[in-house]
Amino acid sequence: MGFLSRDPIMILSSEHHANLTEVLKWRRDVRHFSTAALEPALLKQIEACVDFAPSVGNSRPWRIVRVNDKNRKAAIVRSFEECNRQASLIYQEKARQDYLALKLSGLIEAPNHLAFFTDLAPAEGRGVGRQTMPETLVYSTVMAIHTLWLTARALNVGVGWVSILDPQTVRNVLDVPESWQLTGYLCLGYPLECDDKPELHRIGWQTDTQSVWIDR
Ligand SMILES: Cc1cc2nc3c(=O)[nH]c(=O)nc-3n(C[C@H](O)[C@H](O)[C@H](O)COP(=O)(O)O)c2cc1C
């Protein structure tokens, strides 16, 4: 029996499109979190959606660590603080003060932390699709992160991506295999604010940006 005859085609409605557009528009990178705990059932719903993410050759290379231990969380906060201080050194004087005034993580307040790693040699998928562009394994993990991000937003949970971290420190703190590459470190929690504009635009760090498209 052929693939096409197995299932009726699932036609989505304009309502699906409208709802998706709203979720996309109101998804924000959240740095201001309530410390209120997320209900376990809600977390389960968010986590379950990761399984819908696409991946190169269906390799599903994401390895996700729930960072529960308070000492490990504190070590991650210390890594952020040191990396953020280092990052500020590329700016001079006033610009450095402006940079240091930015809130670039909600690591301390957010009740949940998730570290997304990419297994650079996953058995699943048997190598399909990634021979010319092995970096597609990492892209796949980014797809999983985005899937979780949108799902969380649809459930009124905020997500903040923190990349100002030393990957080797994070690997050591979380005691994961060397072959797992840190791809994204996420804070999750209820957001304290909500806006349809990125915070870096709102506070004047940058002016409005546009996607670049060209025709050939
Ligand atoms: C790969 C990646 C890494 C990011 N790292 C950080 C970070 O370390 N700290 C931070 O405050 N925001 C971080 N962000 C969030 C971006 O600053 C944010 O997506 C951007 O300003 C646009 O805002 P929006 O997500 O609210 O639309 C990151 C986003 C991505 C996709």
Short mmCIF file of C-alpha atoms and ligand atoms in Angstrom, two decimals:
data_model
loop_
_atom_site.label_atom_id
_atom_site.label_comp_id
_atom_site.label_asym_id
_atom_site.label_seq_id
_atom_site.Cartn_x
_atom_site.Cartn_y
_atom_site.Cartn_z
CA MET A 1 0.00 0.00 0.00
CA GLY A 2 1.44 3.37 -1.04
CA PHE A 3 2.21 6.17 1.39
CA LEU A 4 -0.29 8.56 -0.18
CA SER A 5 -3.23 6.21 0.14
CA ARG A 6 -2.63 5.40 3.84
CA ASP A 7 -3.96 8.56 5.44
CA PRO A 8 -6.29 11.30 4.36
CA ILE A 9 -4.43 14.57 3.92
CA MET A 10 -4.81 16.65 7.04
CA ILE A 11 -5.92 20.08 5.86
CA LEU A 12 -5.29 22.84 8.39
CA SER A 13 -7.61 25.81 8.62
CA SER A 14 -7.04 29.57 8.52
CA GLU A 15 -7.62 29.42 12.26
CA HIS A 16 -4.50 27.27 12.63
CA HIS A 17 -2.55 29.83 10.65
CA ALA A 18 -3.91 32.73 12.69
CA ASN A 19 -3.12 30.98 15.97
CA LEU A 20 0.37 30.04 14.85
CA THR A 21 1.03 33.62 13.75
CA GLU A 22 -0.01 34.88 17.18
CA VAL A 23 2.32 32.41 18.91
CA LEU A 24 5.19 33.47 16.64
CA LYS A 25 4.47 37.15 17.13
CA TRP A 26 4.25 36.92 20.93
CA ARG A 27 7.15 34.52 21.42
CA ARG A 28 9.86 36.50 23.17
CA ASP A 29 13.22 35.74 24.62
CA VAL A 30 12.35 36.10 28.30
CA ARG A 31 14.84 37.35 30.91
CA HIS A 32 12.37 38.53 33.57
CA PHE A 33 10.86 35.51 35.28
CA SER A 34 8.63 34.89 38.23
CA THR A 35 10.25 32.46 40.67
CA ALA A 36 6.95 30.53 40.86
CA ALA A 37 7.39 26.83 40.09
CA LEU A 38 6.00 25.39 36.87
CA GLU A 39 3.51 22.58 37.43
CA PRO A 40 5.00 19.15 36.56
CA ALA A 41 2.09 18.36 34.17
CA LEU A 42 2.72 21.60 32.28
CA LEU A 43 6.42 20.81 31.98
CA LYS A 44 5.56 17.36 30.67
CA GLN A 45 3.38 18.91 27.96
CA ILE A 46 6.20 21.22 26.91
CA GLU A 47 8.80 18.46 26.92
CA ALA A 48 6.60 16.07 24.95
CA CYS A 49 6.49 18.43 21.97
CA VAL A 50 10.25 18.15 21.43
CA ASP A 51 9.54 14.76 19.88
CA PHE A 52 7.83 16.54 16.96
CA ALA A 53 11.01 18.37 15.93
CA PRO A 54 12.63 17.57 12.59
CA SER A 55 16.25 16.40 12.43
CA VAL A 56 18.80 15.52 9.78
CA GLY A 57 18.27 11.91 8.69
CA ASN A 58 15.89 11.62 11.66
CA SER A 59 18.98 11.37 13.84
CA ARG A 60 17.35 13.14 16.83
CA PRO A 61 20.76 14.13 18.18
CA TRP A 62 19.53 16.35 21.02
CA ARG A 63 20.44 15.29 24.55
CA ILE A 64 18.59 17.36 27.13
CA VAL A 65 19.67 17.81 30.74
CA ARG A 66 17.18 19.05 33.32
CA VAL A 67 19.40 21.01 35.64
CA ASN A 68 17.76 20.41 39.02
CA ASP A 69 20.66 20.57 41.45
CA LYS A 70 21.06 23.96 43.12
CA ASN A 71 24.85 23.76 43.32
CA ARG A 72 25.11 23.01 39.61
CA LYS A 73 22.74 25.89 38.86
CA ALA A 74 24.91 28.19 40.99
CA ALA A 75 27.99 27.08 39.02
CA ILE A 76 26.18 27.93 35.76
CA VAL A 77 25.33 31.38 37.13
CA ARG A 78 29.02 31.90 37.99
CA SER A 79 30.03 30.91 34.44
CA PHE A 80 27.51 33.40 33.04
CA GLU A 81 28.79 36.20 35.26
CA GLU A 82 32.41 35.60 34.29
CA CYS A 83 31.64 35.22 30.55
CA ASN A 84 29.44 38.31 30.61
CA ARG A 85 32.21 40.34 32.25
CA GLN A 86 34.66 39.13 29.58
CA ALA A 87 32.15 39.94 26.84
CA SER A 88 31.83 43.51 28.12
CA LEU A 89 35.53 44.09 27.41
CA ILE A 90 34.92 44.42 23.66
CA TYR A 91 33.11 47.73 24.40
CA GLN A 92 34.67 51.04 25.44
CA GLU A 93 33.55 53.31 28.31
CA LYS A 94 29.87 54.35 27.92
CA ALA A 95 29.11 51.42 25.60
CA ARG A 96 30.55 49.06 28.23
CA GLN A 97 28.30 50.55 30.91
CA ASP A 98 25.34 50.21 28.54
CA TYR A 99 26.27 46.59 27.87
CA LEU A 100 26.62 45.77 31.56
CA ALA A 101 23.20 47.34 32.22
CA LEU A 102 21.55 44.85 29.84
CA LYS A 103 19.76 41.95 31.46
CA LEU A 104 21.03 39.01 29.46
CA SER A 105 19.78 36.10 31.49
CA GLY A 106 17.08 35.10 33.95
CA LEU A 107 19.22 32.27 35.31
CA ILE A 108 18.78 33.23 38.97
CA GLU A 109 15.00 33.71 38.96
CA ALA A 110 13.86 31.11 36.42
CA PRO A 111 12.64 27.98 38.22
CA ASN A 112 13.74 25.60 35.47
CA HIS A 113 16.95 25.23 33.50
CA LEU A 114 17.38 22.95 30.48
CA ALA A 115 20.73 22.34 28.80
CA PHE A 116 20.48 21.16 25.20
CA PHE A 117 23.48 19.23 23.90
CA THR A 118 24.07 17.70 20.48
CA ASP A 119 25.44 14.19 20.27
CA LEU A 120 27.96 14.53 17.44
CA ALA A 121 27.92 10.80 16.69
CA PRO A 122 24.32 9.64 17.11
CA ALA A 123 23.50 6.09 16.08
CA GLU A 124 19.96 6.96 15.02
CA GLY A 125 19.49 7.84 11.36
CA ARG A 126 22.60 5.84 10.37
CA GLY A 127 24.36 8.88 8.93
CA VAL A 128 21.67 9.84 6.43
CA GLY A 129 21.83 13.43 5.20
CA ARG A 130 24.77 14.78 7.14
CA GLN A 131 27.82 13.65 5.21
CA THR A 132 28.36 16.97 3.39
CA MET A 133 27.17 19.24 6.20
CA PRO A 134 27.80 17.56 9.55
CA GLU A 135 26.79 20.81 11.27
CA THR A 136 23.19 19.85 10.45
CA LEU A 137 23.28 17.78 13.64
CA VAL A 138 23.56 20.99 15.64
CA TYR A 139 20.90 22.64 13.46
CA SER A 140 18.62 19.74 14.37
CA THR A 141 19.06 20.46 18.06
CA VAL A 142 18.24 24.11 17.36
CA MET A 143 15.01 22.93 15.70
CA ALA A 144 14.19 20.98 18.88
CA ILE A 145 14.85 24.09 20.95
CA HIS A 146 12.61 26.20 18.75
CA THR A 147 9.88 23.58 18.91
CA LEU A 148 10.05 23.69 22.71
CA TRP A 149 10.18 27.50 22.69
CA LEU A 150 6.97 27.86 20.66
CA THR A 151 5.19 25.16 22.62
CA ALA A 152 6.11 26.84 25.89
CA ARG A 153 4.82 30.19 24.58
CA ALA A 154 1.55 28.59 23.52
CA LEU A 155 1.21 27.39 27.13
CA ASN A 156 2.10 30.84 28.54
CA VAL A 157 5.52 29.76 29.74
CA GLY A 158 8.53 31.94 28.93
CA VAL A 159 11.85 30.72 27.55
CA GLY A 160 15.16 32.57 27.65
CA TRP A 161 18.20 31.35 25.72
CA VAL A 162 21.53 31.92 27.45
CA SER A 163 24.63 31.60 25.28
CA ILE A 164 26.99 33.68 27.43
CA LEU A 165 28.47 30.57 29.03
CA ASP A 166 31.69 28.62 28.73
CA PRO A 167 30.67 25.33 27.02
CA GLN A 168 33.44 23.29 28.65
CA THR A 169 32.46 24.57 32.09
CA VAL A 170 28.83 23.67 31.44
CA ARG A 171 29.87 20.19 30.30
CA ASN A 172 31.96 19.69 33.43
CA VAL A 173 29.30 21.06 35.76
CA LEU A 174 26.66 18.77 34.26
CA ASP A 175 29.03 15.82 33.93
CA VAL A 176 28.07 14.84 30.38
CA PRO A 177 30.12 12.97 27.74
CA GLU A 178 32.79 14.85 25.79
CA SER A 179 31.01 13.97 22.53
CA TRP A 180 28.00 16.08 23.55
CA GLN A 181 28.33 19.64 22.28
CA LEU A 182 26.54 22.39 24.18
CA THR A 183 24.02 23.90 21.76
CA GLY A 184 21.70 25.94 23.96
CA TYR A 185 21.07 26.62 27.62
CA LEU A 186 17.47 27.59 28.38
CA CYS A 187 15.68 29.20 31.29
CA LEU A 188 11.98 28.38 31.67
CA GLY A 189 9.38 29.99 33.89
CA TYR A 190 6.38 32.27 33.97
CA PRO A 191 7.30 35.60 32.36
CA LEU A 192 6.83 38.81 34.31
CA GLU A 193 6.13 40.80 31.18
CA CYS A 194 4.99 40.24 27.65
CA ASP A 195 5.47 42.28 24.48
CA ASP A 196 5.36 41.84 20.74
CA LYS A 197 8.76 43.55 20.37
CA PRO A 198 12.20 42.18 21.26
CA GLU A 199 13.54 43.67 24.50
CA LEU A 200 16.79 44.84 22.83
CA HIS A 201 14.68 47.01 20.51
CA ARG A 202 12.43 48.24 23.27
CA ILE A 203 15.25 49.50 25.45
CA GLY A 204 17.11 51.14 22.54
CA TRP A 205 20.17 48.85 22.36
CA GLN A 206 19.40 48.44 18.67
CA THR A 207 16.99 49.87 16.15
CA ASP A 208 14.45 47.81 14.30
CA THR A 209 16.00 45.14 12.09
CA GLN A 210 14.62 43.48 8.99
CA SER A 211 15.24 40.05 7.50
CA VAL A 212 17.39 40.21 4.36
CA TRP A 213 15.91 38.66 1.21
CA ILE A 214 17.35 38.81 -2.29
CA ASP A 215 16.16 37.55 -5.67
CA ARG A 216 18.42 35.88 -8.21
C1 LIG B 1 21.27 31.25 19.56
C2 LIG B 1 20.71 32.30 20.48
C3 LIG B 1 21.45 32.68 21.59
C4 LIG B 1 20.96 33.69 22.44
N1 LIG B 1 21.66 34.03 23.57
C5 LIG B 1 21.16 34.97 24.41
C6 LIG B 1 21.84 35.31 25.63
O1 LIG B 1 22.89 34.78 25.98
N2 LIG B 1 21.27 36.25 26.42
C7 LIG B 1 20.11 36.90 26.08
O2 LIG B 1 19.64 37.75 26.83
N3 LIG B 1 19.44 36.56 24.94
C8 LIG B 1 19.94 35.62 24.12
N4 LIG B 1 19.25 35.28 22.99
C9 LIG B 1 17.97 35.95 22.70
C10 LIG B 1 18.13 37.03 21.65
O3 LIG B 1 18.77 38.15 22.21
C11 LIG B 1 16.74 37.38 21.14
O4 LIG B 1 16.22 36.26 20.49
C12 LIG B 1 16.76 38.57 20.21
O5 LIG B 1 17.16 39.73 20.87
C13 LIG B 1 15.37 38.82 19.60
O6 LIG B 1 14.41 38.94 20.63
P1 LIG B 1 13.15 37.99 20.70
O7 LIG B 1 13.65 36.58 20.85
O8 LIG B 1 12.37 38.45 21.88
O9 LIG B 1 12.42 38.14 19.40
C14 LIG B 1 19.72 34.30 22.15
C15 LIG B 1 18.97 33.88 21.04
C16 LIG B 1 19.46 32.89 20.21
C17 LIG B 1 18.62 32.44 19.04
#
